[in-house]
Amino acid sequence: MDLLAFARGAAMQWATTIFVVGVLWRLVGILLLRTKPDLSKPRIAGKWKGLRLIALRSWPRKEFLGGAAFTEVMGYVFHIGFLVALFFYLPHILFFTDVFRGLFGVTFKGIFGFAWPTLPGGLIYFASAVSVAALIAVLIHRLVNPVKRLISNFDDYFSWFVTFAPIVTGMLAYSHIGAPYQTLLALHLLSVQLLMIWFPFGKLMHAFTIFAARGSTGMLFERKGATL
Amino acid sequence: MSATPIDEKHPLELDAARVSVKKPEVRFDVQGEMPDRERVQKAMQNFVKDFGRTAAIYMESCIHCGMCAEACHFYEVSHDPKHTPIWKLEPFKQAYKREYGPFAWIYRTLNLKHKVTVDELQQWQELLYDSCTVCGRCSLICPMGIDIASLVSQARHGMFQAGLVPHELWAVAERGAREGSPLGATPKVFKDRVEWLADDHEIDIPLDKPKADVVVTMSSIEIMKYPDSIVATAKIMNHLGVSWTFRSDGYEATNFGLLSGNAGWQKQMTMKIIDAAIAAGAKTVVLPECGHAYTALRWMGANMLGKPLPFEVQHIAEFLADNVQSGKLKLRKVGKSVTFHDPCQIVRRGGAIEAPRIVLEALGVDLREMEPGKGLNWCCGGGGGVVTIHRADPLRYKVYQLKMEQIEKTGAEVAVTTCANCRQTFDDGQAHFKSDREMGSLLELVAENLAE
C-alpha cells in the first residue's frame, strides 16, 4: 500500500474514529456531571438571556484591550485564515460533500438548492499564508511573553504544531514544492489526521467547550445581575 | 471559651487597627498533623467534592492565552507571571486532569501529569490566598468565559481541609466558628455594645424582639471597629418606622468560613442568621456593608438551607435604594462631589450595581465615577481575607496605591463605599502611607442626612 492510499484509507478511518469517539467521550464525561440547582432567588428572571455572553465575550471590553489586543487580533487572524482555507477551497468542499453524502445520503445542494461556494485557489493560498504568519507570531509571543511562557505546557506546543502542519503541507501540496504532488498530498492528509487524533485530548477541544463555558458563566452571572 | 493551640501559637491582636497575628514571619502555614500524602489527598478530594458540570467545563476550557493576567490587580502591580490568575490554580488543574477528568485514566496510566506534592501546595498557598481577593475581575476578560474566581474558592476548600491556610485567616475563621464572631464580637460583646451605643446616642436599638418584619445583621468589623454603623442603621430603621430588630442569635454576617474555604463553618455561620430570621418571622434580612456577607447569604444562603429562603435578602444599599424609590426615605442634599468605590462582591459579582447610585443621587451629590468603574472597578486589595494576612502586606499596599490613584483622579471631595472590609483596607493603607484621604460609609452618610 502506498502512502497516499494509506492516508486516504486506513489512516483516515482510524483518525475519524478516534476524533469522533474522543470528542464524544470528553464532552459526555463533562456534560453528564451533576450540577446542584441554585436555589437563590434570581435578581433577573430568564437566566437564558445570559447566553448572550457567548457573543459578548468574542471581543474584550475596551478596559482590557490594551494588554489583550495582540492575542485577540492574532487569534482572529489565524482562525479566519484557517476557516477560509478549510471551508472554501474546492478540494476540501469535494471532500466534505462526499462525507455529507455518505452520512445523509444527499448532497448539500440537494437540501439547500445551491452548492457550497468556493474561493479561487490563489485567495485560499493567501489566507493560508496569513494564518501561518499569525501562528508563527503567536508561537513567538508564547515563547517570549513571561506570562504565556510560564503557563504553557506540552499541550500548547503540540496543539500549535498539529494546527500548523496541515496548513503548511496544504500550501506545499497546492504549489507542488519539495516533493511529488502525491507525496505532498499524503503528508497533508496525514497531518490533518494527526490533528484529528490529538483534537479530543488537548486544548483544541475549546472549539466545543467555548460555548459551554461562556454559556454557563453567562447564565450564572445573569441571574445575579452580575457584570458579564 | 478555651483557646486552641493555634491561638496560643499565633495569638490574635484583637485591639489592633485590624485583626492580626503578632509578628508573623514569612512562612508557609500548616495546620494540624497528618502525613504529606494525606494532606495532598484531602486537598484534592475537597477541591473536587462539589465539582459539578460547570466547574468541569471551566477546567476543560483554558487555552492558556494568559489574558487573565491583564485583569488582575496583583499582576498589574507586580508584573510577576506567577500572579496570572489561572496559574494560581495550576496544581489543581494538574490534579483534575490526573484524577478526575474524562481522560484521567490515560493521564494516570501513562503518568502524563505528575502527582501534586505537598510542597507545591504550600507554595501555592501564597497564590491562592495572599494574592487573590476572589474579586472576579479576571473572570470578565477570559475569552473562554471561565469564572476563575469560583475555581479559586473551590481550591480554597481543598487547601483548608489539607490544613494549608495562612494562619491569620485560619485563626479568625476558627474563632468565628467557635465564638460566633471572628473578631471577638460574641453575643455578649454585641449586646453590651448595643446597650452602650443606645445609651450614648440616646437612640432605640431593638435587640432580640421575638417578632419583626426586618432582621438586621452587622459585620464584625463594624461591631468592633466602626460601631457608628450600628447607630446609623438604627437611626435609619427608626426613621423609616419599620418593625425591625437585631438578634443576638443571628447578628453576625461576617463569614470567614467562606473566605477561608471551610464549607462546614460557612454553613454553620449562615444558618445562624437563617434560623434567627425564621424565628423572628422576618420578611426581610438586611445585610450590612460587607462584601462577602452578601455573597454568603444572598447568593449562597438558600443553597446552604437546601431550599429557597422564606425571606428576602437585601444589602443595606439595596434596602436604602428601595426606600428612596418608594418615597419613604427622604434625604437632605449633601452638595459635595463624591466618588463611590464598588465592592467587588456586592457590585461586580453580586449585581447590586445601581442601588448605591440611586442612594447617592437622592443625596444630591456630584457623583464622579472612577475609571474603570462599576463592575470593572479595581479591587481595594483587601478582600477575600487578604487584609488579614500580614505577609501579603507589601504586595497589597501596591494594589492599594493603584486604587488610590483611581480615586484621586476623580477629584472628588468625598469617597464612600458599602463594604466595611474595604473601609478597613483603606484605613490601613491610609495609615501606612500617612495619607489623609478617608473612605467613608454610604450608610453613615445617609444617616447623617435624613430629612425630617
XYZ file of C-alpha atoms in Angstrom:
680
model
C 0.000 0.000 0.000
C 1.466 3.384 -0.922
C 1.456 6.352 1.427
C -1.430 8.159 -0.260
C -3.640 5.088 -0.255
C -2.859 4.567 3.415
C -3.644 8.208 4.178
C -6.911 8.056 2.264
C -7.897 4.683 3.665
C -6.987 3.146 6.989
C -5.411 6.293 8.432
C -8.472 8.370 7.666
C -10.788 5.756 9.141
C -8.783 5.460 12.355
C -8.333 9.196 12.719
C -12.032 9.819 12.196
C -12.961 7.137 14.691
C -10.593 8.478 17.343
C -11.780 12.027 16.664
C -15.484 11.204 16.971
C -15.217 8.804 19.909
C -12.709 11.033 21.714
C -14.774 14.203 21.330
C -17.941 12.443 22.456
C -16.155 10.788 25.398
C -14.775 14.082 26.641
C -17.980 16.054 26.096
C -20.216 13.416 27.642
C -17.758 12.998 30.527
C -18.163 16.671 31.354
C -21.756 17.338 30.446
C -23.183 14.354 32.305
C -21.775 15.556 35.625
C -24.490 16.586 38.019
C -24.970 20.217 38.868
C -26.686 21.238 42.057
C -29.624 23.560 41.422
C -29.086 27.150 42.512
C -31.878 27.851 44.989
C -31.165 31.544 45.488
C -33.830 33.927 44.295
C -32.666 35.352 40.975
C -32.348 39.101 40.628
C -33.184 38.810 36.964
C -35.659 36.222 35.725
C -34.805 34.453 32.497
C -31.248 33.332 33.010
C -31.176 32.179 29.379
C -30.523 35.778 28.443
C -27.096 35.116 29.898
C -26.324 33.052 26.828
C -25.580 36.349 25.150
C -22.186 36.122 26.822
C -21.302 33.606 24.087
C -21.352 36.516 21.641
C -20.336 39.275 24.059
C -17.064 37.635 25.078
C -15.960 37.456 21.438
C -14.195 40.758 21.886
C -12.710 42.143 25.106
C -14.050 45.236 26.791
C -12.180 48.424 25.999
C -10.790 48.448 29.553
C -8.923 45.212 28.811
C -7.984 45.792 25.217
C -4.593 47.368 25.874
C -2.879 44.235 27.089
C -5.041 41.727 25.255
C -5.047 43.275 21.773
C -2.195 41.242 20.310
C -3.579 37.906 21.454
C -7.099 38.792 20.326
C -6.115 40.150 16.912
C -3.742 37.302 16.141
C -6.369 34.820 17.305
C -8.891 36.242 14.880
C -6.390 36.457 12.009
C -5.394 32.831 12.472
C -8.928 31.490 12.857
C -10.336 33.428 9.893
C -7.467 32.389 7.608
C -7.736 28.782 8.759
C -11.511 28.576 8.359
C -11.462 30.242 4.940
C -8.930 27.673 3.723
C -10.820 24.809 5.340
C -14.297 25.595 4.128
C -13.882 27.474 0.844
C -11.191 25.516 -1.023
C -12.655 23.370 -3.781
C -10.895 20.050 -2.930
C -11.989 20.477 0.708
C -15.568 21.108 -0.427
C -15.482 17.975 -2.566
C -14.224 16.008 0.425
C -16.942 17.392 2.710
C -19.552 16.742 0.007
C -18.526 13.101 -0.053
C -18.722 12.916 3.740
C -22.101 14.680 3.726
C -23.466 12.326 1.090
C -22.116 9.328 2.965
C -23.756 10.449 6.200
C -27.080 11.782 4.969
C -27.473 10.250 1.508
C -27.912 13.645 -0.141
C -25.650 16.498 -1.130
C -25.631 19.962 0.371
C -27.094 21.236 -2.914
C -29.802 18.596 -2.772
C -31.015 20.029 0.556
C -30.428 23.744 0.206
C -30.737 24.164 -3.547
C -27.339 25.748 -4.051
C -23.789 24.485 -3.956
C -21.386 25.454 -1.184
C -19.408 28.422 -2.524
C -15.690 28.133 -3.210
C -12.942 30.709 -3.482
C -10.091 30.844 -6.001
C -7.009 28.810 -5.122
C -4.817 31.923 -5.019
C -7.043 33.523 -2.406
C -7.029 30.328 -0.361
C -3.244 30.258 -0.570
C -3.100 33.842 0.664
C -5.492 33.100 3.534
C -3.350 30.113 4.481
C -0.194 32.210 4.401
C -1.807 34.817 6.658
C -2.875 32.047 9.012
C 0.637 30.615 9.109
C 2.098 34.056 9.799
C -0.342 34.507 12.701
C 0.558 31.085 14.070
C 4.272 31.908 13.966
C 3.565 35.233 15.668
C 1.605 33.615 18.491
C 4.278 30.954 18.941
C 6.975 33.618 19.284
C 4.728 35.500 21.691
C 4.218 32.341 23.718
C 7.972 31.847 23.924
C 8.920 35.415 24.843
C 5.967 36.610 26.903
C 6.706 35.726 30.551
C 3.074 35.004 31.404
C 2.436 32.754 28.433
C 5.786 31.027 28.808
C 5.042 30.187 32.428
C 1.552 28.830 31.907
C 2.343 26.878 28.706
C 2.742 23.126 28.636
C 3.136 20.301 26.109
C -0.479 20.667 25.031
C 0.076 24.267 23.922
C 3.090 23.499 21.763
C 1.817 20.227 20.342
C -1.589 21.710 19.564
C 0.238 24.528 17.798
C 2.225 22.006 15.773
C -0.742 19.874 14.710
C -2.540 23.046 13.604
C 0.473 24.465 11.797
C 1.375 21.269 9.928
C -1.821 20.787 7.869
C -1.765 24.393 6.667
C 1.880 24.248 5.632
C 1.592 20.828 3.973
C -1.557 22.031 2.238
C 0.281 25.062 0.868
C 3.154 22.856 -0.263
C 0.759 20.452 -1.988
C -1.014 23.355 -3.690
C 2.225 24.787 -5.009
C 3.881 21.385 -5.682
C 7.035 22.351 -3.799
C 9.561 19.946 -2.284
C 8.241 16.534 -3.348
C 5.936 14.819 -5.850
C 2.328 16.002 -5.527
C 1.067 12.611 -4.363
C 3.598 12.520 -1.539
C 2.736 16.073 -0.502
C -0.969 15.282 -0.593
C -0.379 12.185 1.535
C 1.614 14.255 4.025
C -1.164 16.833 4.079
C -3.761 14.168 4.796
C -1.616 12.554 7.464
C -1.036 15.900 9.148
C -4.783 16.532 9.174
C -5.255 13.109 10.725
C -2.689 13.911 13.378
C -4.745 16.995 14.219
C -7.928 14.917 14.355
C -6.329 12.322 16.624
C -4.942 14.958 19.008
C -8.070 17.107 18.933
C -10.100 15.373 21.680
C -7.183 15.170 24.100
C -5.807 18.678 24.091
C -6.885 22.279 24.119
C -8.211 22.165 20.571
C -11.410 20.984 22.249
C -12.058 24.614 23.065
C -13.807 24.667 19.684
C -16.651 22.929 21.538
C -16.170 23.860 25.183
C -16.037 27.597 24.475
C -19.809 27.649 24.014
C -20.471 25.624 27.167
C -18.090 27.701 29.301
C -19.282 31.108 28.118
C -22.912 29.992 28.256
C -22.629 28.585 31.784
C -20.959 31.711 33.140
C -23.416 33.929 31.309
C -26.417 32.177 32.841
C -24.915 32.091 36.337
C -23.989 35.775 36.236
C -27.190 36.904 34.560
C -29.429 35.588 37.327
C -27.407 37.619 39.824
C -27.340 40.709 37.637
C -23.572 40.491 37.907
C -21.279 42.122 35.400
C -20.956 39.929 32.314
C -14.169 29.845 75.651
C -10.896 27.975 75.732
C -8.026 28.922 73.481
C -6.979 26.438 70.846
C -3.329 25.513 70.209
C -3.391 27.743 67.143
C -4.426 30.696 69.316
C -1.522 30.078 71.654
C 0.951 29.732 68.822
C -0.321 32.783 66.947
C -2.262 34.963 69.393
C -4.636 37.376 67.746
C -4.359 41.088 68.447
C -7.994 41.968 68.646
C -7.402 45.563 69.675
C -5.155 46.355 66.733
C -6.443 48.547 63.917
C -7.080 45.362 62.016
C -7.098 41.823 63.240
C -3.603 40.438 63.161
C -1.209 37.835 64.386
C 1.727 39.086 66.429
C 4.962 39.350 64.446
C 4.134 36.905 61.712
C 7.221 35.588 60.000
C 7.460 34.758 56.304
C 6.315 31.204 56.116
C 4.196 28.535 54.543
C 1.495 27.866 57.081
C 0.384 24.392 58.003
C -2.373 23.370 60.388
C -2.817 20.026 62.064
C -0.712 16.867 61.994
C -1.047 14.497 59.081
C 1.244 12.762 56.617
C 2.048 14.722 53.440
C 0.275 12.159 51.294
C -2.927 12.546 53.266
C -2.651 16.321 53.099
C -2.463 16.267 49.300
C -5.265 13.733 49.105
C -7.516 15.860 51.287
C -6.753 18.968 49.239
C -7.697 17.292 46.009
C -10.716 15.406 47.344
C -12.194 18.571 48.745
C -11.375 20.513 45.605
C -13.469 18.138 43.519
C -16.022 17.390 46.254
C -18.683 19.688 44.874
C -17.309 19.559 41.383
C -20.269 19.907 39.095
C -20.612 20.260 35.389
C -19.822 23.958 35.319
C -16.510 23.642 37.153
C -15.529 20.718 34.926
C -16.331 22.740 31.813
C -14.092 25.502 33.143
C -11.244 23.078 33.827
C -11.507 21.700 30.303
C -11.628 25.055 28.551
C -8.484 27.033 29.364
C -6.411 27.748 26.253
C -3.502 29.289 28.168
C -3.845 32.649 26.474
C -2.716 34.455 29.635
C -5.174 37.297 29.144
C -6.458 36.936 32.709
C -3.175 38.456 33.908
C -4.202 41.747 32.300
C -7.272 41.953 34.537
C -5.628 41.057 37.847
C -4.654 43.903 40.166
C -1.888 41.800 41.720
C -0.323 41.153 38.321
C -0.892 44.776 37.334
C 1.325 45.973 40.183
C 3.881 43.137 40.246
C 4.138 42.031 36.612
C 5.199 38.735 38.089
C 3.808 35.964 35.859
C 3.070 33.800 38.887
C 0.249 36.230 39.661
C -1.550 35.217 36.477
C -4.965 34.173 37.804
C -5.182 30.817 36.040
C -1.672 29.928 37.228
C -2.959 30.175 40.782
C -4.906 27.003 40.023
C -2.092 25.083 38.369
C -1.724 22.216 40.914
C -5.477 21.791 40.928
C -5.601 21.752 37.132
C -2.920 19.047 37.172
C -4.806 17.048 39.759
C -8.095 17.440 37.897
C -6.584 16.074 34.691
C -4.907 13.203 36.523
C -7.632 12.234 38.941
C -10.975 13.464 37.736
C -11.274 14.491 34.068
C -12.738 12.300 31.320
C -9.250 11.159 30.290
C -7.887 10.799 33.820
C -7.260 7.086 33.249
C -4.924 7.896 30.341
C -3.063 10.574 32.296
C -2.623 8.197 35.234
C -1.691 5.113 33.195
C 0.919 6.946 31.151
C 1.887 9.246 34.040
C 1.392 12.277 31.797
C 0.598 14.552 34.722
C 2.692 14.171 37.832
C 1.171 13.745 41.259
C 0.859 17.062 43.035
C 3.103 17.286 46.087
C 2.543 18.975 49.416
C 5.493 21.269 48.656
C 3.700 22.553 45.585
C 0.518 23.147 47.539
C 2.446 25.002 50.218
C 3.977 27.243 47.606
C 0.582 27.834 46.028
C -0.813 28.960 49.384
C 0.543 32.425 48.676
C -1.085 32.489 45.236
C -4.472 31.206 46.366
C -4.733 33.366 49.473
C -2.219 36.228 49.695
C -2.501 37.383 46.103
C -6.123 36.701 45.253
C -9.051 38.645 46.629
C -11.512 36.497 44.663
C -12.649 39.787 43.164
C -13.527 38.118 39.872
C -12.116 40.772 37.554
C -10.204 38.041 35.723
C -13.490 36.264 35.085
C -14.551 39.218 32.923
C -11.665 39.011 30.483
C -11.327 35.261 29.936
C -12.164 34.658 26.264
C -13.424 31.206 27.189
C -15.742 32.682 29.818
C -14.155 30.757 32.693
C -15.162 32.091 36.108
C -11.657 31.776 37.534
C -12.667 33.293 40.880
C -15.123 30.480 41.550
C -12.358 27.938 40.928
C -10.085 29.740 43.392
C -12.835 29.476 46.003
C -13.110 25.771 45.262
C -9.340 25.334 45.538
C -9.508 27.068 48.930
C -11.896 24.344 50.078
C -9.188 21.814 49.308
C -6.456 23.874 50.931
C -8.467 24.326 54.097
C -9.146 20.632 54.563
C -5.470 19.931 53.941
C -4.530 22.396 56.671
C -2.718 24.720 54.285
C -4.264 28.069 55.089
C -2.470 31.275 56.178
C -2.572 31.279 59.974
C -4.346 34.592 60.399
C -7.151 33.523 58.137
C -7.369 30.104 59.738
C -7.355 31.592 63.210
C -10.093 34.154 62.576
C -12.223 31.576 60.771
C -11.792 29.111 63.617
C -12.615 31.805 66.153
C -15.692 32.735 64.142
C -16.906 29.143 64.221
C -16.081 28.720 67.913
C -17.221 32.043 69.355
C -19.722 33.242 66.778
C -17.556 36.091 65.532
C -14.067 36.196 64.009
C -13.134 39.461 65.765
C -14.455 38.631 69.187
C -17.882 40.223 68.722
C -19.528 37.471 70.735
C -23.241 37.705 71.547
C -22.328 39.175 74.945
C -19.989 41.756 73.406
C -22.617 42.627 70.808
C -25.317 43.060 73.455
C -23.007 45.261 75.542
C -22.152 47.371 72.513
C -25.775 47.810 71.527
C -26.708 48.870 75.063
C -23.764 51.241 75.292
C -24.473 52.803 71.884
C -28.185 53.122 72.655
C -27.383 54.976 75.907
C -24.606 57.055 74.425
C -26.611 58.178 71.397
C -29.992 58.186 73.113
C -31.452 56.013 70.445
C -33.679 52.965 70.497
C -31.824 49.895 69.210
C -34.141 46.895 69.377
C -32.403 43.654 70.236
C -33.978 40.206 70.374
C -37.523 41.295 69.652
C -39.322 37.968 69.283
C -41.031 39.055 66.061
C -40.037 41.649 63.476
C -40.511 42.264 59.771
C -36.878 43.095 59.265
C -33.926 41.348 60.877
C -30.783 43.433 60.544
C -27.290 41.991 60.659
C -23.869 43.581 61.109
C -20.339 42.619 60.230
C -17.802 42.030 62.950
C -15.629 44.810 61.520
C -18.492 47.244 62.016
C -19.256 45.969 65.506
C -15.654 46.178 66.658
C -14.101 48.943 64.523
C -16.952 51.041 63.155
C -19.705 50.905 65.794
C -21.155 54.124 64.360
C -22.578 51.863 61.672
C -24.822 50.269 64.300
C -26.090 53.691 65.320
C -26.518 54.762 61.695
C -28.509 51.622 60.944
C -30.760 52.171 63.952
C -31.328 55.836 63.043
C -32.420 54.920 59.538
C -34.605 51.984 60.557
C -36.314 54.021 63.257
C -36.725 56.945 60.854
C -38.466 54.643 58.376
C -40.666 53.273 61.131
C -40.169 49.657 60.136
C -40.638 46.757 62.508
C -37.037 45.656 62.951
C -34.609 44.064 65.322
C -31.102 42.816 65.803
C -30.987 39.226 67.005
C -28.255 38.072 69.349
C -28.674 34.581 67.890
C -28.063 35.785 64.343
C -26.433 39.213 64.099
C -23.026 38.345 62.668
C -22.976 38.376 58.874
C -19.217 38.008 58.554
C -18.459 34.576 57.166
C -14.837 33.581 57.397
C -15.874 30.012 56.683
C -16.478 31.206 53.130
C -13.252 33.196 52.898
C -11.004 30.520 54.338
C -12.619 27.669 52.428
C -14.308 25.713 55.221
C -17.720 24.831 53.814
C -18.867 23.382 57.150
C -18.112 26.556 59.074
C -19.604 28.606 56.261
C -22.881 26.730 56.610
C -22.820 26.975 60.393
C -22.364 30.759 60.228
C -25.029 31.203 57.573
C -27.567 29.007 59.350
C -27.417 31.172 62.488
C -28.835 34.115 60.533
C -31.346 31.991 58.661
C -32.625 30.379 61.877
C -32.842 33.721 63.659
C -34.746 35.296 60.775
C -37.168 32.381 60.597
C -37.693 32.543 64.377
C -38.481 36.247 64.118
C -40.870 35.667 61.228
C -38.845 38.160 59.219
C -39.902 39.166 55.736
C -36.516 40.679 55.029
C -32.966 40.186 56.246
C -30.816 43.251 55.729
C -27.139 42.597 55.284
C -24.522 45.067 56.419
C -21.889 46.935 54.489
C -19.838 43.802 53.900
C -18.951 42.272 50.571
C -18.586 38.590 51.223
C -21.535 38.605 53.675
C -23.649 39.453 50.648
C -22.287 36.510 48.676
C -22.657 34.170 51.645
C -26.338 34.840 52.332
C -27.821 36.482 49.239
C -26.365 34.059 46.730
C -25.370 31.023 48.780
C -27.774 31.061 51.723
C -30.602 29.144 50.057
C -28.171 26.506 48.867
C -26.945 26.095 52.449
C -30.531 25.730 53.678
C -31.371 23.319 50.882
C -34.467 25.214 49.797
C -35.426 28.781 48.856
C -35.143 31.230 51.737
C -38.502 32.175 53.280
C -37.488 35.839 53.346
C -35.919 38.466 51.114
C -32.226 39.188 51.473
C -31.036 42.713 50.790
C -27.764 44.506 51.151
C -28.260 47.684 53.148
C -27.669 49.743 49.973
C -30.469 47.858 48.218
C -32.746 48.385 51.215
C -31.985 52.117 51.188
C -32.447 52.362 47.417
C -35.847 50.659 47.583
C -36.976 53.086 50.259
C -35.659 56.039 48.284
C -37.529 54.884 45.212
C -40.765 54.278 47.130
C -40.509 57.792 48.539
C -40.290 56.621 52.186
C -36.698 57.687 52.606
C -36.128 61.376 52.038
C -32.632 62.762 52.263
C -31.008 66.153 52.533
C -28.740 67.226 49.709
C -25.092 66.830 50.564
C -23.807 69.222 47.910
C -20.352 67.702 47.609
C -18.515 65.782 44.957
C -18.402 62.099 45.825
C -16.781 59.050 44.296
C -18.053 55.571 45.051
C -15.803 52.536 45.480
C -17.634 49.483 44.125
C -17.059 46.497 46.435
C -16.378 43.519 44.171
C -18.665 41.007 45.860
C -21.608 43.380 46.017
C -21.280 45.046 42.638
C -19.186 43.079 40.149
C -20.150 39.610 41.350
C -23.252 40.439 43.369
C -25.134 42.511 40.818
C -26.167 45.339 43.172
C -24.704 47.876 40.773
C -27.278 50.631 40.685
C -28.589 50.585 44.279
C -25.773 52.685 45.798
C -26.006 55.106 42.890
C -29.740 55.564 43.462
C -28.986 56.476 47.074
C -26.178 58.831 46.066
C -28.486 60.546 43.587
C -31.037 61.046 46.366
C -28.253 62.646 48.408
C -27.790 65.116 45.581
C -24.075 64.558 45.291
C -21.933 65.303 42.299
C -21.097 61.647 41.603
C -17.736 61.203 39.971
C -17.332 57.672 38.708
C -13.925 56.054 38.722
C -12.396 54.828 35.502
C -12.827 51.913 35.168
C -15.817 51.764 37.462
C -18.860 49.738 38.446
C -18.294 46.076 37.552
C -14.859 46.771 36.097
C -13.524 48.565 39.188
C -10.153 47.825 40.707
C -10.472 45.911 43.973
C -9.175 47.588 47.160
C -6.787 44.644 47.555
C -8.047 43.533 50.961
C -10.981 41.304 50.034
C -11.063 37.525 50.168
C -9.377 37.601 53.561
C -6.169 39.139 52.158
C -6.255 42.074 54.567
C -5.840 39.654 57.456
C -2.637 38.137 56.051
C 0.362 40.159 57.140
C 2.931 38.603 54.881
C 0.734 39.813 51.989
C 1.121 43.461 53.008
C 3.908 44.603 50.654
C 2.016 43.500 47.546
C -1.335 44.589 48.922
C -0.036 48.113 49.522
C 0.933 48.347 45.871
C -2.589 47.346 44.915
C -3.886 49.950 47.345
C -1.841 52.598 45.539
C -3.414 51.550 42.246
C -6.817 52.048 43.820
C -5.895 55.373 45.379
C -4.629 56.728 42.063
C -8.007 55.860 40.620
C -9.790 57.694 43.422
C -7.558 60.760 43.247
C -8.138 61.066 39.512
C -11.836 61.651 40.112
C -11.015 64.804 42.070
C -13.962 64.027 44.363
C -14.048 65.621 47.819
C -15.520 62.543 49.466
C -15.054 58.817 48.869
C -17.615 56.316 50.136
C -18.238 52.617 49.834
C -20.624 49.960 51.091
C -18.169 47.422 52.487
C -16.559 47.617 55.925
C -13.754 45.320 54.818
C -12.894 47.760 52.027
C -13.026 50.593 54.566
C -10.694 48.701 56.843
C -8.308 48.152 53.940
C -8.407 51.859 53.121
C -7.830 52.813 56.756
C -4.838 50.529 56.911
C -3.447 51.876 53.645
C -4.036 55.400 54.815
C -2.078 54.738 57.997
C 0.702 53.017 56.056
C 1.102 55.826 53.539
C 0.276 58.556 56.071
C -2.470 59.829 53.792
C -5.464 61.871 54.917
C -7.874 60.528 52.310
C -10.678 58.724 54.124
C -13.048 56.088 52.816
C -16.460 56.747 54.272
C -19.581 54.668 54.637
C -22.607 55.263 52.414
C -24.791 54.041 55.278
C -23.375 56.647 57.650
C -23.655 59.361 55.004
C -27.362 58.553 54.671
C -27.887 58.506 58.443
C -26.269 61.951 58.722
C -28.586 63.372 56.100
C -32.042 62.105 56.935
C -34.647 64.731 56.040
C -37.021 65.208 58.955
